[in-house]
Amino acid sequence: MTDFIQHLASEKRHSPRTCDAYQRDLQRLAAWLVEQGSAQWRAVSSYDLRRYVANLSHQGLNGRSIARHLSAIRRFYQYLLRERLASDNPALDIRPPKSSRRLPSVADVDQLNHLLDASPDDPLEVRDRCMFELMYSSGLRLAELASLNLNAVDRKGGEARVVGKGGKTRILPVGRKALEAIAQWLPIRAELAPEGEVALFVSRRGDRLSHRSIQARLSRWGVAKGADQKLHPHMLRHSFASHMLESSGDLRAVQELLGHADIATTQVYTHLDFQHLARVYDQSHPRARRRKSRDYGDQNPGQEGST
């Protein structure tokens, strides 16, 4: 297993977080196999893995989590086959149980504008607003924002070079408000960051800001500025995607901006867009309003035809 994880890191150039996730999933399977009295990878069968999937489901894992486990197992056995350490891939035909897909939470456009237009109360809040403007402006993942370096943003061209999942680079547009926020942050950053530090966003100590710190600062900003819901980095990314799709209707463009390898991943936002249309319909269409009043307990149904 150790050689496989090193293979992912060195040859496939997966991130440390991805390698850690693969290792945790495989260690969990290995522990289960030991409990079942089988510790040899070569001896694992499809029947064993179906029992393992049933065990994961019994422990409360949803379909998406189990699918991630199976993906790690399939990749591992592909490696074992290449190294001639296994004779087949027992995970090939195993499918995870289906689970309902939760729609991502999205902030209202007006609320986001209100939160991002709020004035910073101290220098670190200037940094915070800059980060959040940039996330919403360009649909960045948390890891992409945290890894940004000074030279990643072309302020004159209004672009940012972002390294996403799998080490893939994409060029993203940066909006006017985000560029203004960057211009306000850079003089403060120069006072905090030591010489040689390349990170765009640094802590008060001058080192690169961690993922957890970014999450905590966004949550803090939401509370301080009166957000109606708890803010987290992925909500800004989801809001970017949903609002872009709602305005443009161009699913393929949103896929490119988000850096999704499969357009099926992006299609979740079409469901969000439909929810928006359904709300507008319910609030605006005369027949929808009439149905709604009836659903909520119209006590005089006989009067309905008189209106």
mmCIF file of C-alpha atoms in Angstrom:
data_model
loop_
_atom_site.group_PDB
_atom_site.id
_atom_site.type_symbol
_atom_site.label_atom_id
_atom_site.label_comp_id
_atom_site.label_asym_id
_atom_site.label_seq_id
_atom_site.Cartn_x
_atom_site.Cartn_y
_atom_site.Cartn_z
ATOM 1 C CA MET A 1 0.000 0.000 0.000
ATOM 2 C CA THR A 2 2.856 2.362 0.798
ATOM 3 C CA ASP A 3 4.292 1.964 -2.712
ATOM 4 C CA PHE A 4 0.877 2.765 -4.203
ATOM 5 C CA ILE A 5 0.571 5.999 -2.199
ATOM 6 C CA GLN A 6 4.073 7.005 -3.285
ATOM 7 C CA HIS A 7 3.049 6.223 -6.879
ATOM 8 C CA LEU A 8 0.063 8.600 -6.544
ATOM 9 C CA ALA A 9 2.249 11.352 -5.116
ATOM 10 C CA SER A 10 5.244 11.077 -7.443
ATOM 11 C CA GLU A 11 3.954 9.712 -10.752
ATOM 12 C CA LYS A 12 0.333 10.897 -10.701
ATOM 13 C CA ARG A 13 1.202 14.112 -8.824
ATOM 14 C CA HIS A 14 -1.841 13.942 -6.587
ATOM 15 C CA SER A 15 -2.039 16.409 -3.707
ATOM 16 C CA PRO A 16 -1.091 15.324 -0.166
ATOM 17 C CA ARG A 17 -4.756 15.612 0.856
ATOM 18 C CA THR A 18 -5.813 13.230 -1.923
ATOM 19 C CA CYS A 19 -3.058 10.762 -1.042
ATOM 20 C CA ASP A 20 -4.067 10.868 2.618
ATOM 21 C CA ALA A 21 -7.695 10.168 1.675
ATOM 22 C CA TYR A 22 -6.690 7.154 -0.450
ATOM 23 C CA GLN A 23 -4.514 5.843 2.356
ATOM 24 C CA ARG A 24 -7.278 6.189 4.973
ATOM 25 C CA ASP A 25 -9.787 4.374 2.745
ATOM 26 C CA LEU A 26 -7.408 1.504 2.001
ATOM 27 C CA GLN A 27 -6.376 1.176 5.641
ATOM 28 C CA ARG A 28 -10.042 0.901 6.574
ATOM 29 C CA LEU A 29 -10.500 -1.915 4.058
ATOM 30 C CA ALA A 30 -7.313 -3.629 5.259
ATOM 31 C CA ALA A 31 -8.539 -3.551 8.880
ATOM 32 C CA TRP A 32 -11.886 -5.039 7.832
ATOM 33 C CA LEU A 33 -10.159 -7.809 5.871
ATOM 34 C CA VAL A 34 -8.059 -8.713 8.913
ATOM 35 C CA GLU A 35 -11.271 -8.971 10.965
ATOM 36 C CA GLN A 36 -12.648 -11.338 8.318
ATOM 37 C CA GLY A 37 -9.507 -13.478 8.472
ATOM 38 C CA SER A 38 -8.161 -12.444 5.057
ATOM 39 C CA ALA A 39 -5.120 -10.192 4.889
ATOM 40 C CA GLN A 40 -3.981 -10.915 1.314
ATOM 41 C CA TRP A 41 -4.877 -8.380 -1.375
ATOM 42 C CA ARG A 42 -4.579 -11.069 -4.059
ATOM 43 C CA ALA A 43 -7.230 -13.188 -2.342
ATOM 44 C CA VAL A 44 -9.932 -10.466 -2.179
ATOM 45 C CA SER A 45 -12.991 -11.279 -4.321
ATOM 46 C CA SER A 46 -15.952 -9.291 -5.612
ATOM 47 C CA TYR A 47 -18.082 -11.077 -3.016
ATOM 48 C CA ASP A 48 -15.763 -9.784 -0.258
ATOM 49 C CA LEU A 49 -16.078 -6.224 -1.529
ATOM 50 C CA ARG A 50 -19.876 -6.439 -1.736
ATOM 51 C CA ARG A 51 -19.888 -7.483 1.908
ATOM 52 C CA TYR A 52 -17.528 -4.608 2.681
ATOM 53 C CA VAL A 53 -19.831 -2.120 0.929
ATOM 54 C CA ALA A 54 -22.775 -3.481 2.906
ATOM 55 C CA ASN A 55 -20.725 -3.025 6.082
ATOM 56 C CA LEU A 56 -19.941 0.592 5.215
ATOM 57 C CA SER A 57 -23.603 1.267 4.506
ATOM 58 C CA HIS A 58 -24.585 -0.354 7.813
ATOM 59 C CA GLN A 59 -22.160 2.003 9.564
ATOM 60 C CA GLY A 60 -24.031 4.986 8.118
ATOM 61 C CA LEU A 61 -21.851 6.019 5.161
ATOM 62 C CA ASN A 62 -23.836 7.519 2.302
ATOM 63 C CA GLY A 63 -23.565 6.574 -1.353
ATOM 64 C CA ARG A 64 -21.071 9.315 -2.200
ATOM 65 C CA SER A 65 -18.687 8.302 0.597
ATOM 66 C CA ILE A 66 -18.880 4.650 -0.392
ATOM 67 C CA ALA A 67 -18.280 5.600 -4.031
ATOM 68 C CA ARG A 68 -15.080 7.356 -2.931
ATOM 69 C CA HIS A 69 -13.964 4.206 -1.110
ATOM 70 C CA LEU A 70 -14.624 2.087 -4.201
ATOM 71 C CA SER A 71 -12.751 4.527 -6.395
ATOM 72 C CA ALA A 72 -9.696 4.208 -4.144
ATOM 73 C CA ILE A 73 -9.955 0.403 -4.206
ATOM 74 C CA ARG A 74 -10.278 0.289 -7.996
ATOM 75 C CA ARG A 75 -7.262 2.549 -8.431
ATOM 76 C CA PHE A 76 -5.277 0.434 -5.979
ATOM 77 C CA TYR A 77 -6.037 -2.774 -7.852
ATOM 78 C CA GLN A 78 -5.137 -1.156 -11.159
ATOM 79 C CA TYR A 79 -1.739 -0.495 -9.617
ATOM 80 C CA LEU A 80 -1.486 -4.069 -8.263
ATOM 81 C CA LEU A 81 -2.315 -5.454 -11.712
ATOM 82 C CA ARG A 82 0.369 -3.273 -13.278
ATOM 83 C CA GLU A 83 2.874 -4.566 -10.751
ATOM 84 C CA ARG A 84 1.623 -8.151 -11.227
ATOM 85 C CA LEU A 85 0.650 -8.378 -7.591
ATOM 86 C CA ALA A 86 -2.981 -9.267 -8.377
ATOM 87 C CA SER A 87 -4.698 -11.288 -11.098
ATOM 88 C CA ASP A 88 -7.876 -9.210 -11.434
ATOM 89 C CA ASN A 89 -9.648 -6.103 -10.171
ATOM 90 C CA PRO A 90 -12.490 -7.271 -7.886
ATOM 91 C CA ALA A 91 -13.874 -3.740 -7.509
ATOM 92 C CA LEU A 92 -14.618 -3.169 -11.208
ATOM 93 C CA ASP A 93 -18.278 -4.220 -11.133
ATOM 94 C CA ILE A 94 -19.109 -3.073 -7.602
ATOM 95 C CA ARG A 95 -21.502 -0.131 -7.437
ATOM 96 C CA PRO A 96 -22.265 1.973 -4.361
ATOM 97 C CA PRO A 97 -25.832 2.275 -3.071
ATOM 98 C CA LYS A 98 -27.663 5.277 -4.451
ATOM 99 C CA SER A 99 -28.265 8.189 -2.158
ATOM 100 C CA SER A 100 -30.196 11.366 -2.702
ATOM 101 C CA ARG A 101 -27.971 14.138 -3.930
ATOM 102 C CA ARG A 102 -28.014 17.160 -1.674
ATOM 103 C CA LEU A 103 -28.144 20.445 -3.496
ATOM 104 C CA PRO A 104 -25.383 22.849 -2.458
ATOM 105 C CA SER A 105 -26.406 25.818 -0.352
ATOM 106 C CA VAL A 106 -26.348 29.144 -2.162
ATOM 107 C CA ALA A 107 -26.464 32.682 -0.810
ATOM 108 C CA ASP A 108 -28.882 35.244 -2.181
ATOM 109 C CA VAL A 109 -27.350 37.779 -4.608
ATOM 110 C CA ASP A 110 -28.541 40.775 -2.592
ATOM 111 C CA GLN A 111 -27.250 39.300 0.667
ATOM 112 C CA LEU A 112 -23.829 38.611 -0.845
ATOM 113 C CA ASN A 113 -23.634 42.134 -2.202
ATOM 114 C CA HIS A 114 -24.531 43.467 1.238
ATOM 115 C CA LEU A 115 -21.879 41.332 2.945
ATOM 116 C CA LEU A 116 -19.132 42.147 0.456
ATOM 117 C CA ASP A 117 -19.940 45.866 0.461
ATOM 118 C CA ALA A 118 -19.569 46.007 4.273
ATOM 119 C CA SER A 119 -16.643 48.121 5.455
ATOM 120 C CA PRO A 120 -13.676 46.344 7.091
ATOM 121 C CA ASP A 121 -13.079 47.267 10.735
ATOM 122 C CA ASP A 122 -9.349 46.466 10.862
ATOM 123 C CA PRO A 123 -6.455 45.531 8.523
ATOM 124 C CA LEU A 124 -7.129 41.805 8.746
ATOM 125 C CA GLU A 125 -10.717 42.369 7.665
ATOM 126 C CA VAL A 126 -9.344 44.135 4.577
ATOM 127 C CA ARG A 127 -7.612 40.835 3.809
ATOM 128 C CA ASP A 128 -10.750 38.855 4.597
ATOM 129 C CA ARG A 129 -12.948 40.885 2.287
ATOM 130 C CA CYS A 130 -10.315 40.540 -0.435
ATOM 131 C CA MET A 131 -10.335 36.750 -0.085
ATOM 132 C CA PHE A 132 -14.097 36.523 -0.171
ATOM 133 C CA GLU A 133 -14.406 38.902 -3.124
ATOM 134 C CA LEU A 134 -11.912 36.776 -5.029
ATOM 135 C CA MET A 135 -13.673 33.504 -4.180
ATOM 136 C CA TYR A 136 -17.039 34.824 -5.311
ATOM 137 C CA SER A 137 -15.600 36.663 -8.306
ATOM 138 C CA SER A 138 -13.826 33.623 -9.765
ATOM 139 C CA GLY A 139 -15.499 30.588 -8.156
ATOM 140 C CA LEU A 140 -12.343 29.416 -6.393
ATOM 141 C CA ARG A 141 -12.103 26.327 -4.241
ATOM 142 C CA LEU A 142 -10.765 26.819 -0.723
ATOM 143 C CA ALA A 143 -7.492 25.039 -1.595
ATOM 144 C CA GLU A 144 -7.094 27.148 -4.740
ATOM 145 C CA LEU A 145 -7.472 30.381 -2.802
ATOM 146 C CA ALA A 146 -5.093 29.291 -0.041
ATOM 147 C CA SER A 147 -2.400 28.299 -2.552
ATOM 148 C CA LEU A 148 -2.476 31.565 -4.536
ATOM 149 C CA ASN A 149 0.866 33.341 -4.825
ATOM 150 C CA LEU A 150 1.518 36.995 -5.523
ATOM 151 C CA ASN A 151 2.384 36.376 -9.154
ATOM 152 C CA ALA A 152 -0.819 34.386 -9.765
ATOM 153 C CA VAL A 153 -2.967 37.497 -10.243
ATOM 154 C CA ASP A 154 -2.543 39.739 -13.275
ATOM 155 C CA ARG A 155 -4.179 42.925 -12.056
ATOM 156 C CA LYS A 156 -3.814 44.729 -15.386
ATOM 157 C CA GLY A 157 -5.280 41.859 -17.363
ATOM 158 C CA GLY A 158 -7.916 41.048 -14.746
ATOM 159 C CA GLU A 159 -6.928 37.386 -14.609
ATOM 160 C CA ALA A 160 -5.799 34.806 -12.077
ATOM 161 C CA ARG A 161 -3.792 31.638 -12.742
ATOM 162 C CA VAL A 162 -5.193 28.894 -10.520
ATOM 163 C CA VAL A 163 -3.914 25.359 -9.918
ATOM 164 C CA GLY A 164 -6.907 23.099 -9.326
ATOM 165 C CA LYS A 165 -7.507 19.415 -8.700
ATOM 166 C CA GLY A 166 -5.019 17.067 -10.299
ATOM 167 C CA GLY A 167 -2.527 19.900 -10.698
ATOM 168 C CA LYS A 168 -4.514 21.319 -13.634
ATOM 169 C CA THR A 169 -4.024 25.016 -14.289
ATOM 170 C CA ARG A 170 -6.775 27.304 -15.522
ATOM 171 C CA ILE A 171 -6.952 31.043 -16.183
ATOM 172 C CA LEU A 172 -9.931 32.771 -14.578
ATOM 173 C CA PRO A 173 -11.334 36.285 -14.960
ATOM 174 C CA VAL A 174 -11.199 38.495 -11.870
ATOM 175 C CA GLY A 175 -13.956 41.050 -11.397
ATOM 176 C CA ARG A 176 -13.526 44.761 -10.813
ATOM 177 C CA LYS A 177 -14.562 44.631 -7.163
ATOM 178 C CA ALA A 178 -12.095 41.826 -6.441
ATOM 179 C CA LEU A 179 -9.288 43.756 -8.155
ATOM 180 C CA GLU A 180 -10.086 46.807 -6.021
ATOM 181 C CA ALA A 181 -10.024 44.639 -2.892
ATOM 182 C CA ILE A 182 -6.612 43.209 -3.892
ATOM 183 C CA ALA A 183 -5.254 46.735 -4.378
ATOM 184 C CA GLN A 184 -6.374 47.635 -0.845
ATOM 185 C CA TRP A 185 -4.884 44.460 0.672
ATOM 186 C CA LEU A 186 -1.414 44.518 -0.923
ATOM 187 C CA PRO A 187 -0.006 47.488 1.085
ATOM 188 C CA ILE A 188 -1.140 45.799 4.330
ATOM 189 C CA ARG A 189 0.313 42.485 3.215
ATOM 190 C CA ALA A 190 3.678 44.168 2.576
ATOM 191 C CA GLU A 191 3.826 45.147 6.250
ATOM 192 C CA LEU A 192 3.023 41.624 7.478
ATOM 193 C CA ALA A 193 4.871 39.276 5.117
ATOM 194 C CA PRO A 194 8.625 38.731 5.514
ATOM 195 C CA GLU A 195 10.933 39.030 2.543
ATOM 196 C CA GLY A 196 10.727 35.948 0.356
ATOM 197 C CA GLU A 197 7.148 35.011 1.311
ATOM 198 C CA VAL A 198 5.235 34.398 -1.936
ATOM 199 C CA ALA A 199 1.738 33.700 -0.572
ATOM 200 C CA LEU A 200 -0.908 36.237 -1.569
ATOM 201 C CA PHE A 201 -2.831 35.812 1.695
ATOM 202 C CA VAL A 202 -0.855 35.739 4.931
ATOM 203 C CA SER A 203 -1.676 35.701 8.640
ATOM 204 C CA ARG A 204 -0.764 38.401 11.143
ATOM 205 C CA ARG A 205 2.488 36.431 11.655
ATOM 206 C CA GLY A 206 3.297 36.757 7.965
ATOM 207 C CA ASP A 207 2.999 33.091 6.924
ATOM 208 C CA ARG A 208 0.572 31.578 4.415
ATOM 209 C CA LEU A 209 -2.980 31.500 5.705
ATOM 210 C CA SER A 210 -4.243 27.964 6.421
ATOM 211 C CA HIS A 211 -7.477 26.436 5.131
ATOM 212 C CA ARG A 212 -8.931 26.349 8.625
ATOM 213 C CA SER A 213 -8.125 30.007 9.237
ATOM 214 C CA ILE A 214 -9.853 31.023 5.998
ATOM 215 C CA GLN A 215 -12.949 29.046 6.993
ATOM 216 C CA ALA A 216 -12.984 30.612 10.461
ATOM 217 C CA ARG A 217 -12.528 34.147 9.118
ATOM 218 C CA LEU A 218 -15.371 33.740 6.622
ATOM 219 C CA SER A 219 -17.690 32.458 9.340
ATOM 220 C CA ARG A 220 -16.637 35.376 11.545
ATOM 221 C CA TRP A 221 -17.263 37.862 8.735
ATOM 222 C CA GLY A 222 -20.777 36.532 8.234
ATOM 223 C CA VAL A 223 -21.643 36.877 11.915
ATOM 224 C CA ALA A 224 -20.102 40.347 12.204
ATOM 225 C CA LYS A 225 -21.775 41.680 9.067
ATOM 226 C CA GLY A 226 -25.208 40.186 9.721
ATOM 227 C CA ALA A 227 -25.474 37.204 7.361
ATOM 228 C CA ASP A 228 -28.759 35.286 7.445
ATOM 229 C CA GLN A 229 -26.963 31.938 7.171
ATOM 230 C CA LYS A 230 -23.611 30.483 8.160
ATOM 231 C CA LEU A 231 -21.016 31.302 5.525
ATOM 232 C CA HIS A 232 -18.389 28.830 4.359
ATOM 233 C CA PRO A 233 -15.948 28.920 1.414
ATOM 234 C CA HIS A 234 -17.786 26.411 -0.760
ATOM 235 C CA MET A 235 -20.981 28.447 -0.434
ATOM 236 C CA LEU A 236 -19.226 31.306 -2.241
ATOM 237 C CA ARG A 237 -18.149 28.911 -4.997
ATOM 238 C CA HIS A 238 -21.660 27.448 -5.252
ATOM 239 C CA SER A 239 -23.142 30.945 -5.318
ATOM 240 C CA PHE A 240 -20.750 31.984 -8.085
ATOM 241 C CA ALA A 241 -21.774 28.970 -10.195
ATOM 242 C CA SER A 242 -25.493 29.311 -9.574
ATOM 243 C CA HIS A 243 -25.591 33.054 -10.203
ATOM 244 C CA MET A 244 -23.491 32.690 -13.372
ATOM 245 C CA LEU A 245 -25.759 29.966 -14.717
ATOM 246 C CA GLU A 246 -28.885 31.874 -13.753
ATOM 247 C CA SER A 247 -27.683 34.913 -15.713
ATOM 248 C CA SER A 248 -26.051 33.249 -18.725
ATOM 249 C CA GLY A 249 -27.597 29.801 -19.083
ATOM 250 C CA ASP A 250 -24.226 28.611 -20.423
ATOM 251 C CA LEU A 251 -23.547 25.348 -18.595
ATOM 252 C CA ARG A 252 -20.373 24.582 -20.555
ATOM 253 C CA ALA A 253 -18.826 27.958 -19.673
ATOM 254 C CA VAL A 254 -19.637 27.450 -15.974
ATOM 255 C CA GLN A 255 -18.021 24.003 -16.171
ATOM 256 C CA GLU A 256 -14.804 25.544 -17.543
ATOM 257 C CA LEU A 257 -14.759 28.288 -14.925
ATOM 258 C CA LEU A 258 -15.246 25.808 -12.083
ATOM 259 C CA GLY A 259 -12.635 23.410 -13.452
ATOM 260 C CA HIS A 260 -14.977 20.408 -13.489
ATOM 261 C CA ALA A 261 -13.646 17.503 -15.548
ATOM 262 C CA ASP A 262 -17.156 16.111 -16.067
ATOM 263 C CA ILE A 263 -20.102 18.317 -17.011
ATOM 264 C CA ALA A 264 -22.354 16.016 -14.961
ATOM 265 C CA THR A 265 -20.750 17.548 -11.856
ATOM 266 C CA THR A 266 -21.773 21.014 -13.045
ATOM 267 C CA GLN A 267 -25.333 19.974 -13.858
ATOM 268 C CA VAL A 268 -26.288 20.103 -10.180
ATOM 269 C CA TYR A 269 -26.523 23.870 -10.642
ATOM 270 C CA THR A 270 -29.274 23.455 -13.230
ATOM 271 C CA HIS A 271 -31.396 22.047 -10.403
ATOM 272 C CA LEU A 272 -30.616 25.118 -8.309
ATOM 273 C CA ASP A 273 -31.605 27.325 -11.235
ATOM 274 C CA PHE A 274 -34.891 25.441 -11.546
ATOM 275 C CA GLN A 275 -35.559 26.002 -7.847
ATOM 276 C CA HIS A 276 -35.170 29.743 -8.460
ATOM 277 C CA LEU A 277 -37.578 29.580 -11.408
ATOM 278 C CA ALA A 278 -40.054 27.574 -9.331
ATOM 279 C CA ARG A 279 -39.981 30.197 -6.551
ATOM 280 C CA VAL A 280 -40.556 32.996 -9.054
ATOM 281 C CA TYR A 281 -43.450 31.012 -10.542
ATOM 282 C CA ASP A 282 -45.057 30.378 -7.155
ATOM 283 C CA GLN A 283 -44.735 34.038 -6.201
ATOM 284 C CA SER A 284 -45.846 35.478 -9.542
ATOM 285 C CA HIS A 285 -48.273 33.249 -11.439
ATOM 286 C CA PRO A 286 -51.946 33.856 -10.549
ATOM 287 C CA ARG A 287 -52.808 30.165 -10.670
ATOM 288 C CA ALA A 288 -49.811 29.294 -8.523
ATOM 289 C CA ARG A 289 -50.818 31.880 -5.908
ATOM 290 C CA ARG A 290 -54.378 30.576 -5.856
ATOM 291 C CA ARG A 291 -53.173 26.993 -5.405
ATOM 292 C CA LYS A 292 -50.861 28.122 -2.602
ATOM 293 C CA SER A 293 -53.636 29.814 -0.645
ATOM 294 C CA ARG A 294 -55.784 26.694 -1.006
ATOM 295 C CA ASP A 295 -52.923 24.489 0.195
ATOM 296 C CA TYR A 296 -52.538 26.563 3.320
ATOM 297 C CA GLY A 297 -56.095 26.105 4.529
ATOM 298 C CA ASP A 298 -58.605 28.209 2.569
ATOM 299 C CA GLN A 299 -61.618 27.964 4.856
ATOM 300 C CA ASN A 300 -64.156 29.038 2.190
ATOM 301 C CA PRO A 301 -63.558 26.994 -0.931
ATOM 302 C CA GLY A 302 -66.977 27.866 -2.247
ATOM 303 C CA GLN A 303 -65.938 31.505 -2.690
ATOM 304 C CA GLU A 304 -63.012 30.559 -4.984
ATOM 305 C CA GLY A 305 -65.023 31.074 -8.188
ATOM 306 C CA SER A 306 -66.096 34.603 -7.178
ATOM 307 C CA THR A 307 -62.670 36.180 -7.451
#
